[in-house]
Every structure is written in structure tokens, then in C-alpha cells.
PDB file of C-alpha atoms in Angstrom:
ATOM      1  CA  UNK A   1     155.291-137.514  17.103  1.00 49.00           C
ATOM      2  CA  UNK A   2     152.039-138.700  18.537  1.00 46.00           C
ATOM      3  CA  UNK A   3     153.842-140.320  21.474  1.00 50.00           C
ATOM      4  CA  UNK A   4     155.481-137.002  22.278  1.00 46.00           C
ATOM      5  CA  UNK A   5     152.072-135.281  22.093  1.00 54.00           C
ATOM      6  CA  UNK A   6     150.585-137.940  24.365  1.00 53.00           C
ATOM      7  CA  UNK A   7     153.413-137.479  26.860  1.00 55.00           C
ATOM      8  CA  UNK A   8     152.856-133.694  26.817  1.00 55.00           C
ATOM      9  CA  UNK A   9     149.153-134.120  27.442  1.00 53.00           C
ATOM     10  CA  UNK A  10     149.844-136.540  30.302  1.00 62.00           C
ATOM     11  CA  UNK A  11     152.272-134.123  31.905  1.00 61.00           C
ATOM     12  CA  UNK A  12     149.734-131.309  31.655  1.00 58.00           C
ATOM     13  CA  UNK A  13     147.011-133.478  33.169  1.00 64.00           C
ATOM     14  CA  UNK A  14     149.369-134.567  35.942  1.00 59.00           C
ATOM     15  CA  UNK A  15     150.279-130.975  36.697  1.00 58.00           C
ATOM     16  CA  UNK A  16     146.623-129.946  36.802  1.00 57.00           C
ATOM     17  CA  UNK A  17     145.772-132.807  39.171  1.00 61.00           C
ATOM     18  CA  UNK A  18     148.676-132.027  41.502  1.00 60.00           C
ATOM     19  CA  UNK A  19     147.842-128.326  41.441  1.00 58.00           C
ATOM     20  CA  UNK A  20     144.179-129.066  42.199  1.00 60.00           C
ATOM     21  CA  UNK A  21     145.219-131.310  45.104  1.00 66.00           C
ATOM     22  CA  UNK A  22     147.445-128.566  46.541  1.00 65.00           C
ATOM     23  CA  UNK A  23     144.685-125.959  46.247  1.00 59.00           C
ATOM     24  CA  UNK A  24     142.167-128.314  47.892  1.00 61.00           C
ATOM     25  CA  UNK A  25     144.586-129.069  50.733  1.00 57.00           C
ATOM     26  CA  UNK A  26     145.221-125.364  51.331  1.00 60.00           C
ATOM     27  CA  UNK A  27     141.462-124.670  51.344  1.00 56.00           C
ATOM     28  CA  UNK A  28     140.762-127.455  53.834  1.00 51.00           C
ATOM     29  CA  UNK A  29     143.645-126.308  56.049  1.00 49.00           C
ATOM     30  CA  UNK A  30     142.410-122.702  55.910  1.00 49.00           C
ATOM     31  CA  UNK A  31     138.826-123.608  56.788  1.00 54.00           C
ATOM     32  CA  UNK A  32     139.678-126.013  59.638  1.00 53.00           C
ATOM     33  CA  UNK A  33     142.543-123.872  60.918  1.00 47.00           C
ATOM     34  CA  UNK A  34     140.457-120.703  60.866  1.00 44.00           C
ATOM     35  CA  UNK A  35     137.603-122.477  62.682  1.00 52.00           C
ATOM     36  CA  UNK A  36     139.999-123.753  65.341  1.00 47.00           C
ATOM     37  CA  UNK A  37     141.553-120.306  65.823  1.00 48.00           C
ATOM     38  CA  UNK A  38     138.105-118.709  66.133  1.00 52.00           C
ATOM     39  CA  UNK A  39     137.084-121.326  68.703  1.00 58.00           C
ATOM     40  CA  UNK A  40     140.272-120.729  70.720  1.00 61.00           C
ATOM     41  CA  UNK A  41     139.697-116.976  70.575  1.00 63.00           C
ATOM     42  CA  UNK A  42     136.101-117.339  71.803  1.00 59.00           C
ATOM     43  CA  UNK A  43     137.190-119.714  74.591  1.00 72.00           C
ATOM     44  CA  UNK A  44     139.801-117.233  75.795  1.00 82.00           C
ATOM     45  CA  UNK A  45     137.307-114.371  75.634  1.00 77.00           C
ATOM     46  CA  UNK A  46     134.683-116.202  77.706  1.00 83.00           C
ATOM     47  CA  UNK A  47     137.443-117.084  80.199  1.00 86.00           C
ATOM     48  CA  UNK A  48     138.319-113.387  80.369  1.00 87.00           C
ATOM     49  CA  UNK A  49     134.635-112.661  81.004  1.00 85.00           C
ATOM     50  CA  UNK A  50     134.750-115.246  83.791  1.00 88.00           C
ATOM     51  CA  UNK A  51     137.596-113.443  85.525  1.00 91.00           C
ATOM     52  CA  UNK A  52     136.046-110.015  84.953  1.00 91.00           C
ATOM     53  CA  UNK A  53     132.759-111.104  86.568  1.00 93.00           C
ATOM     54  CA  UNK A  54     134.559-112.517  89.595  1.00 92.00           C
ATOM     55  CA  UNK A  55     136.380-109.186  89.965  1.00 92.00           C
ATOM     56  CA  UNK A  56     133.045-107.380  89.586  1.00 91.00           C
ATOM     57  CA  UNK A  57     131.524-109.594  92.293  1.00 91.00           C
ATOM     58  CA  UNK A  58     134.348-108.591  94.643  1.00 91.00           C
ATOM     59  CA  UNK A  59     133.600-104.937  93.886  1.00 89.00           C
ATOM     60  CA  UNK A  60     129.930-105.531  94.607  1.00 89.00           C
ATOM     61  CA  UNK A  61     130.916-107.198  97.859  1.00 88.00           C
ATOM     62  CA  UNK A  62     132.609-103.947  98.885  1.00 87.00           C
ATOM     63  CA  UNK A  63     129.242-102.218  98.439  1.00 85.00           C
ATOM     64  CA  UNK A  64     127.432-104.871 100.476  1.00 82.00           C
ATOM     65  CA  UNK A  65     129.863-104.357 103.347  1.00 82.00           C
ATOM     66  CA  UNK A  66     129.633-100.552 103.179  1.00 80.00           C
ATOM     67  CA  UNK A  67     133.226-100.098 102.010  1.00 85.00           C
ATOM     68  CA  UNK A  68     132.171 -97.385  99.588  1.00 82.00           C
ATOM     69  CA  UNK A  69     129.027 -95.953  97.959  1.00 89.00           C
ATOM     70  CA  UNK A  70     129.943 -96.890  94.358  1.00 90.00           C
ATOM     71  CA  UNK A  71     132.117 -99.290  92.374  1.00 91.00           C
ATOM     72  CA  UNK A  72     132.920 -99.506  88.650  1.00 90.00           C
ATOM     73  CA  UNK A  73     134.413-102.111  86.336  1.00 88.00           C
ATOM     74  CA  UNK A  74     135.042-102.587  82.619  1.00 89.00           C
ATOM     75  CA  UNK A  75     134.404-105.762  80.648  1.00 89.00           C
ATOM     76  CA  UNK A  76     135.498-106.331  77.044  1.00 89.00           C
ATOM     77  CA  UNK A  77     132.562-107.681  75.058  1.00 90.00           C
ATOM     78  CA  UNK A  78     134.409-108.731  71.842  1.00 89.00           C
ATOM     79  CA  UNK A  79     131.131-108.994  69.943  1.00 89.00           C
ATOM     80  CA  UNK A  80     129.212-110.418  72.903  1.00 91.00           C
ATOM     81  CA  UNK A  81     126.256-108.905  74.749  1.00 93.00           C
ATOM     82  CA  UNK A  82     125.944-107.532  78.275  1.00 94.00           C
ATOM     83  CA  UNK A  83     122.375-107.486  79.566  1.00 94.00           C
ATOM     84  CA  UNK A  84     120.218-107.177  82.659  1.00 95.00           C
ATOM     85  CA  UNK A  85     117.897-110.090  83.436  1.00 93.00           C
ATOM     86  CA  UNK A  86     115.001-109.494  85.829  1.00 92.00           C
ATOM     87  CA  UNK A  87     113.639-113.059  86.057  1.00 92.00           C
ATOM     88  CA  UNK A  88     115.940-114.353  88.838  1.00 93.00           C
ATOM     89  CA  UNK A  89     114.446-114.469  92.332  1.00 94.00           C
ATOM     90  CA  UNK A  90     114.806-116.003  95.783  1.00 93.00           C
ATOM     91  CA  UNK A  91     111.820-116.741  98.015  1.00 94.00           C
ATOM     92  CA  UNK A  92     112.447-117.118 101.748  1.00 92.00           C
ATOM     93  CA  UNK A  93     110.315-118.323 104.652  1.00 92.00           C
ATOM     94  CA  UNK A  94     111.560-118.231 108.261  1.00 90.00           C
ATOM     95  CA  UNK A  95     110.036-120.166 111.167  1.00 88.00           C
ATOM     96  CA  UNK A  96     111.077-119.719 114.800  1.00 83.00           C
ATOM     97  CA  UNK A  97     109.357-119.876 118.171  1.00 75.00           C
ATOM     98  CA  UNK A  98     105.966-120.659 116.655  1.00 77.00           C
ATOM     99  CA  UNK A  99     106.110-117.537 114.438  1.00 82.00           C
ATOM    100  CA  UNK A 100     106.517-117.417 110.668  1.00 86.00           C
ATOM    101  CA  UNK A 101     107.875-114.707 108.377  1.00 85.00           C
ATOM    102  CA  UNK A 102     107.093-115.034 104.701  1.00 85.00           C
ATOM    103  CA  UNK A 103     107.458-116.563 102.332  1.00 87.00           C
ATOM    104  CA  UNK A 104     108.880-113.322 100.905  1.00 87.00           C
ATOM    105  CA  UNK A 105     110.014-113.257  97.280  1.00 89.00           C
ATOM    106  CA  UNK A 106     113.088-111.159  96.469  1.00 86.00           C
ATOM    107  CA  UNK A 107     113.731-110.216  92.846  1.00 91.00           C
ATOM    108  CA  UNK A 108     117.514-110.562  92.707  1.00 93.00           C
ATOM    109  CA  UNK A 109     118.054-109.585  89.073  1.00 93.00           C
ATOM    110  CA  UNK A 110     121.183-110.638  87.164  1.00 95.00           C
ATOM    111  CA  UNK A 111     123.928-109.203  84.994  1.00 95.00           C
ATOM    112  CA  UNK A 112     124.622-111.515  82.052  1.00 95.00           C
ATOM    113  CA  UNK A 113     127.484-111.594  79.532  1.00 94.00           C
ATOM    114  CA  UNK A 114     126.573-113.745  76.512  1.00 93.00           C
ATOM    115  CA  UNK A 115     129.063-114.906  73.854  1.00 90.00           C
ATOM    116  CA  UNK A 116     127.829-117.467  71.339  1.00 89.00           C
ATOM    117  CA  UNK A 117     126.362-120.405  73.315  1.00 88.00           C
ATOM    118  CA  UNK A 118     127.935-119.601  76.698  1.00 92.00           C
ATOM    119  CA  UNK A 119     127.065-116.993  79.318  1.00 94.00           C
ATOM    120  CA  UNK A 120     128.477-115.608  82.567  1.00 95.00           C
ATOM    121  CA  UNK A 121     125.991-114.517  85.258  1.00 96.00           C
ATOM    122  CA  UNK A 122     126.303-112.330  88.345  1.00 95.00           C
ATOM    123  CA  UNK A 123     123.333-113.337  90.505  1.00 95.00           C
ATOM    124  CA  UNK A 124     122.702-112.650  94.203  1.00 93.00           C
ATOM    125  CA  UNK A 125     126.413-112.331  94.962  1.00 92.00           C
ATOM    126  CA  UNK A 126     127.433-115.454  93.046  1.00 94.00           C
ATOM    127  CA  UNK A 127     129.043-115.873  89.624  1.00 95.00           C
ATOM    128  CA  UNK A 128     127.812-118.618  87.306  1.00 96.00           C
ATOM    129  CA  UNK A 129     128.924-119.906  83.916  1.00 94.00           C
ATOM    130  CA  UNK A 130     126.393-121.733  81.787  1.00 91.00           C
ATOM    131  CA  UNK A 131     125.841-123.215  78.355  1.00 87.00           C
ATOM    132  CA  UNK A 132     122.838-124.898  76.789  1.00 81.00           C
ATOM    133  CA  UNK A 133     123.647-128.174  78.588  1.00 84.00           C
ATOM    134  CA  UNK A 134     125.426-127.293  81.876  1.00 85.00           C
ATOM    135  CA  UNK A 135     125.800-124.667  84.570  1.00 88.00           C
ATOM    136  CA  UNK A 136     128.529-124.244  87.178  1.00 91.00           C
ATOM    137  CA  UNK A 137     129.245-121.793  89.987  1.00 93.00           C
ATOM    138  CA  UNK A 138     132.487-119.810  89.717  1.00 93.00           C
ATOM    139  CA  UNK A 139     132.105-117.682  92.863  1.00 93.00           C
ATOM    140  CA  UNK A 140     129.950-118.565  95.859  1.00 93.00           C
ATOM    141  CA  UNK A 141     127.225-116.226  97.183  1.00 91.00           C
ATOM    142  CA  UNK A 142     126.728-115.460 100.884  1.00 85.00           C
ATOM    143  CA  UNK A 143     124.473-118.294 102.053  1.00 91.00           C
ATOM    144  CA  UNK A 144     126.023-120.033 105.062  1.00 89.00           C
ATOM    145  CA  UNK A 145     124.195-122.874 106.807  1.00 94.00           C
ATOM    146  CA  UNK A 146     125.580-124.740 109.836  1.00 93.00           C
ATOM    147  CA  UNK A 147     123.762-126.198 112.867  1.00 93.00           C
ATOM    148  CA  UNK A 148     125.001-123.303 115.015  1.00 92.00           C
ATOM    149  CA  UNK A 149     124.848-120.367 112.580  1.00 89.00           C
ATOM    150  CA  UNK A 150     123.048-119.464 109.371  1.00 92.00           C
ATOM    151  CA  UNK A 151     123.844-116.280 107.457  1.00 90.00           C
ATOM    152  CA  UNK A 152     121.629-115.646 104.453  1.00 91.00           C
ATOM    153  CA  UNK A 153     122.763-112.580 102.527  1.00 90.00           C
ATOM    154  CA  UNK A 154     120.897-111.859  99.281  1.00 90.00           C
ATOM    155  CA  UNK A 155     121.687-109.187  96.672  1.00 92.00           C
ATOM    156  CA  UNK A 156     118.920-107.435  94.742  1.00 93.00           C
ATOM    157  CA  UNK A 157     119.960-105.610  91.567  1.00 94.00           C
ATOM    158  CA  UNK A 158     117.879-102.897  89.926  1.00 93.00           C
ATOM    159  CA  UNK A 159     118.677-101.145  86.660  1.00 92.00           C
ATOM    160  CA  UNK A 160     119.149 -97.364  86.720  1.00 88.00           C
ATOM    161  CA  UNK A 161     119.296 -96.880  82.931  1.00 77.00           C
ATOM    162  CA  UNK A 162     116.887 -97.652  80.100  1.00 72.00           C
ATOM    163  CA  UNK A 163     119.495 -99.743  78.241  1.00 74.00           C
ATOM    164  CA  UNK A 164     118.822-103.339  79.284  1.00 84.00           C
ATOM    165  CA  UNK A 165     121.474-104.747  76.920  1.00 87.00           C
ATOM    166  CA  UNK A 166     124.592-103.584  75.084  1.00 91.00           C
ATOM    167  CA  UNK A 167     126.393-105.412  72.268  1.00 89.00           C
ATOM    168  CA  UNK A 168     129.684-104.180  70.794  1.00 88.00           C
ATOM    169  CA  UNK A 169     133.284-105.129  70.028  1.00 87.00           C
ATOM    170  CA  UNK A 170     134.775-102.820  72.663  1.00 90.00           C
ATOM    171  CA  UNK A 171     134.326-102.537  76.406  1.00 91.00           C
ATOM    172  CA  UNK A 172     131.285-101.876  78.566  1.00 91.00           C
ATOM    173  CA  UNK A 173     131.310-100.076  81.907  1.00 92.00           C
ATOM    174  CA  UNK A 174     129.325-101.541  84.811  1.00 92.00           C
ATOM    175  CA  UNK A 175     128.568 -99.095  87.622  1.00 93.00           C
ATOM    176  CA  UNK A 176     127.148-100.331  90.923  1.00 93.00           C
ATOM    177  CA  UNK A 177     125.742 -98.052  93.634  1.00 93.00           C
ATOM    178  CA  UNK A 178     124.720 -99.131  97.130  1.00 92.00           C
ATOM    179  CA  UNK A 179     121.040 -98.370  97.692  1.00 92.00           C
ATOM    180  CA  UNK A 180     120.552 -99.793 101.189  1.00 90.00           C
ATOM    181  CA  UNK A 181     120.295-102.919 103.323  1.00 88.00           C
ATOM    182  CA  UNK A 182     117.213-104.520 104.877  1.00 86.00           C
ATOM    183  CA  UNK A 183     117.549-106.857 107.862  1.00 86.00           C
ATOM    184  CA  UNK A 184     114.810-109.457 107.405  1.00 83.00           C
ATOM    185  CA  UNK A 185     115.687-111.482 110.517  1.00 84.00           C
ATOM    186  CA  UNK A 186     115.971-111.030 113.464  1.00 81.00           C
ATOM    187  CA  UNK A 187     112.971-108.730 113.320  1.00 67.00           C
ATOM    188  CA  UNK A 188     111.374-106.613 116.028  1.00 57.00           C
ATOM    189  CA  UNK A 189     108.938-108.619 118.166  1.00 51.00           C
ATOM    190  CA  UNK A 190     110.059-111.936 116.712  1.00 53.00           C
ATOM    191  CA  UNK A 191     110.746-114.732 119.219  1.00 53.00           C
ATOM    192  CA  UNK A 192     114.471-115.553 119.032  1.00 63.00           C
ATOM    193  CA  UNK A 193     114.700-118.612 121.277  1.00 65.00           C
ATOM    194  CA  UNK A 194     115.137-122.156 120.040  1.00 79.00           C
ATOM    195  CA  UNK A 195     116.073-123.459 116.602  1.00 87.00           C
ATOM    196  CA  UNK A 196     115.207-121.489 113.471  1.00 90.00           C
ATOM    197  CA  UNK A 197     114.327-122.873 110.082  1.00 93.00           C
ATOM    198  CA  UNK A 198     114.720-121.118 106.729  1.00 94.00           C
ATOM    199  CA  UNK A 199     113.107-122.418 103.539  1.00 95.00           C
ATOM    200  CA  UNK A 200     114.666-121.076 100.345  1.00 95.00           C
ATOM    201  CA  UNK A 201     113.149-121.372  96.868  1.00 96.00           C
ATOM    202  CA  UNK A 202     115.397-120.520  93.913  1.00 95.00           C
ATOM    203  CA  UNK A 203     114.156-119.178  90.568  1.00 94.00           C
ATOM    204  CA  UNK A 204     117.128-119.131  88.206  1.00 94.00           C
ATOM    205  CA  UNK A 205     118.399-120.402  84.872  1.00 91.00           C
ATOM    206  CA  UNK A 206     121.355-121.719  86.887  1.00 93.00           C
ATOM    207  CA  UNK A 207     119.276-123.964  89.139  1.00 91.00           C
ATOM    208  CA  UNK A 208     121.635-126.957  88.701  1.00 92.00           C
ATOM    209  CA  UNK A 209     124.592-124.929  89.969  1.00 94.00           C
ATOM    210  CA  UNK A 210     122.486-123.539  92.832  1.00 95.00           C
ATOM    211  CA  UNK A 211     121.504-127.087  93.837  1.00 95.00           C
ATOM    212  CA  UNK A 212     125.100-128.313  93.822  1.00 94.00           C
ATOM    213  CA  UNK A 213     126.264-125.345  95.893  1.00 95.00           C
ATOM    214  CA  UNK A 214     123.449-125.396  98.470  1.00 96.00           C
ATOM    215  CA  UNK A 215     123.464-129.143  99.072  1.00 95.00           C
ATOM    216  CA  UNK A 216     127.257-129.051  99.556  1.00 93.00           C
ATOM    217  CA  UNK A 217     127.097-126.193 102.088  1.00 93.00           C
ATOM    218  CA  UNK A 218     124.642-127.574 104.630  1.00 94.00           C
ATOM    219  CA  UNK A 219     121.242-127.030 102.989  1.00 96.00           C
ATOM    220  CA  UNK A 220     118.781-129.910 102.571  1.00 96.00           C
ATOM    221  CA  UNK A 221     116.836-130.223  99.341  1.00 96.00           C
ATOM    222  CA  UNK A 222     113.134-130.505 100.189  1.00 96.00           C
ATOM    223  CA  UNK A 223     111.480-130.037  96.793  1.00 95.00           C
ATOM    224  CA  UNK A 224     111.970-128.725  93.276  1.00 94.00           C
ATOM    225  CA  UNK A 225     114.441-125.825  93.621  1.00 95.00           C
ATOM    226  CA  UNK A 226     113.553-125.699  97.346  1.00 96.00           C
ATOM    227  CA  UNK A 227     116.025-126.001 100.222  1.00 97.00           C
ATOM    228  CA  UNK A 228     115.891-125.952 104.019  1.00 97.00           C
ATOM    229  CA  UNK A 229     118.353-124.811 106.689  1.00 96.00           C
ATOM    230  CA  UNK A 230     117.953-125.285 110.453  1.00 95.00           C
ATOM    231  CA  UNK A 231     120.267-123.401 112.818  1.00 93.00           C
ATOM    232  CA  UNK A 232     120.409-122.095 116.368  1.00 90.00           C
ATOM    233  CA  UNK A 233     121.329-118.550 115.309  1.00 89.00           C
ATOM    234  CA  UNK A 234     120.224-116.897 112.084  1.00 90.00           C
ATOM    235  CA  UNK A 235     120.840-113.607 110.265  1.00 89.00           C
ATOM    236  CA  UNK A 236     118.982-112.743 107.058  1.00 90.00           C
ATOM    237  CA  UNK A 237     119.670-109.536 105.166  1.00 89.00           C
ATOM    238  CA  UNK A 238     118.859-108.146 101.723  1.00 90.00           C
ATOM    239  CA  UNK A 239     121.302-105.722 100.084  1.00 92.00           C
ATOM    240  CA  UNK A 240     120.022-103.374  97.384  1.00 93.00           C
ATOM    241  CA  UNK A 241     122.324-102.334  94.535  1.00 94.00           C
ATOM    242  CA  UNK A 242     121.483-100.096  91.575  1.00 94.00           C
ATOM    243  CA  UNK A 243     123.477-100.801  88.398  1.00 94.00           C
ATOM    244  CA  UNK A 244     124.164 -99.021  85.121  1.00 92.00           C
ATOM    245  CA  UNK A 245     125.364-100.565  81.846  1.00 92.00           C
ATOM    246  CA  UNK A 246     127.309 -97.895  79.919  1.00 90.00           C
TER     247      UNK A 246
END
């Protein structure tokens, strides 16, 4: 009788152990699987933000080339944040024919979509993607440097609304309006003969991506975040765009 009781107790203990193992396995699978699914979802969302910013940059480019007074675009935030950053700037000095213009500092401003530890930036015509450890350029701005021609086209954003940031699950509307264009060079009374030199200083959280882009497109690095371009012909313009985050 006791042996039967012992066998019954053993079977119960065995069942409890197997059941506990199954429950533990399900819990581990749920936690790891749910974490992986969340990570995949966030990766896809930041990739969508990537594509949306590139499309927005193309819309902004229409404004810069006077192909319309206003452009709009929607971006799904999915719990992320869209904000305006006013710390980005480009400083430019031009030397030609013994005359110097600048250095003149241009506050470019930036539109930034942040999701967890990654962010997408629209800054001076370019699109950047950055994390806490790296930064890369996804769309190039308009800064051409060759020995024969240099075209330096900067974009300055200003915010029309009081809302500097918006965070929600749904979409946000970005509205851009062309506010004018200033031709910095050639300027009236400025000697245009001979070679011209432009010195560009970049103030940006994406300085690594700026360095990679500039040094691969004909600019020489001459100091910390400072670059030089020498060309026979040069055009420098600043485009002004007012933006709303709705």
C-alpha cells in the first residue's frame, strides 16, 4: 500500500515538474519573442521615417527651385517625436580677388524624428540618420565642389508655430513655405576674376556624416568641422523656408 502511495506521490511530483518546465518555457518564449517583435517593429518604423524624410527633402527641393510656394507631407510617428532643432548652423567665408566676405554664420535649423535611440534629421537640404554611436547621410545636400565649379546651396529653416515638438501614435503634418532666396556670391562690387576659395564650418550633431560627405565630394578638411573648396567659378545661395509641425 505504501509503495502505491509512493508511486502516486512520484507521479504527482513529476507532473508538477513537467508542468513548471512547460510554463517556464512559454514565459521565456513570450518574453524573448515579444522583445524581438517589438525590435523588428521599431526597425521598420524608423526605416519608414527614413523614406518619409527623403520624400520630404524632395518636396523642400521643389520650394528651393521655385516650383511652388508651399509643400506638405505626412509622417507616421508611431509613438516617436517630431521636433524642430535650432542648434544646427553653417558658417561660410569666401575669398576672391583680394576681397573677403564673411565669415557669415547661417542658422540652418533641423527637423528631427526621434524613435527610441535613433533619429532622422532634415538639415540644410540633406537627410541624416543617427544613433548614439554613429551617423550617416541618407540624402546629399547641395554642396558641389570641383576645380571648375562650386555650388554652395544652404537651406535655413524657421518655425512658424509655437509647437517645437509633437509626440503621438498617429501622423504629423509638415508644411513648408518658401520665404525667399539670398544670393551670397557673386555679390555686387565683388571682384570675380581668378580662383575663389570657400571655407565652410559645420555645427551639427551629424558632424561625422558631414565630414564623410564633404571629403568625398571635393572638399578638403582644414580643421575641426572646417572644410575648404577652391574653384574657378562659384555660386553661393541661401534659401529660406518656414515650416509648421501640425
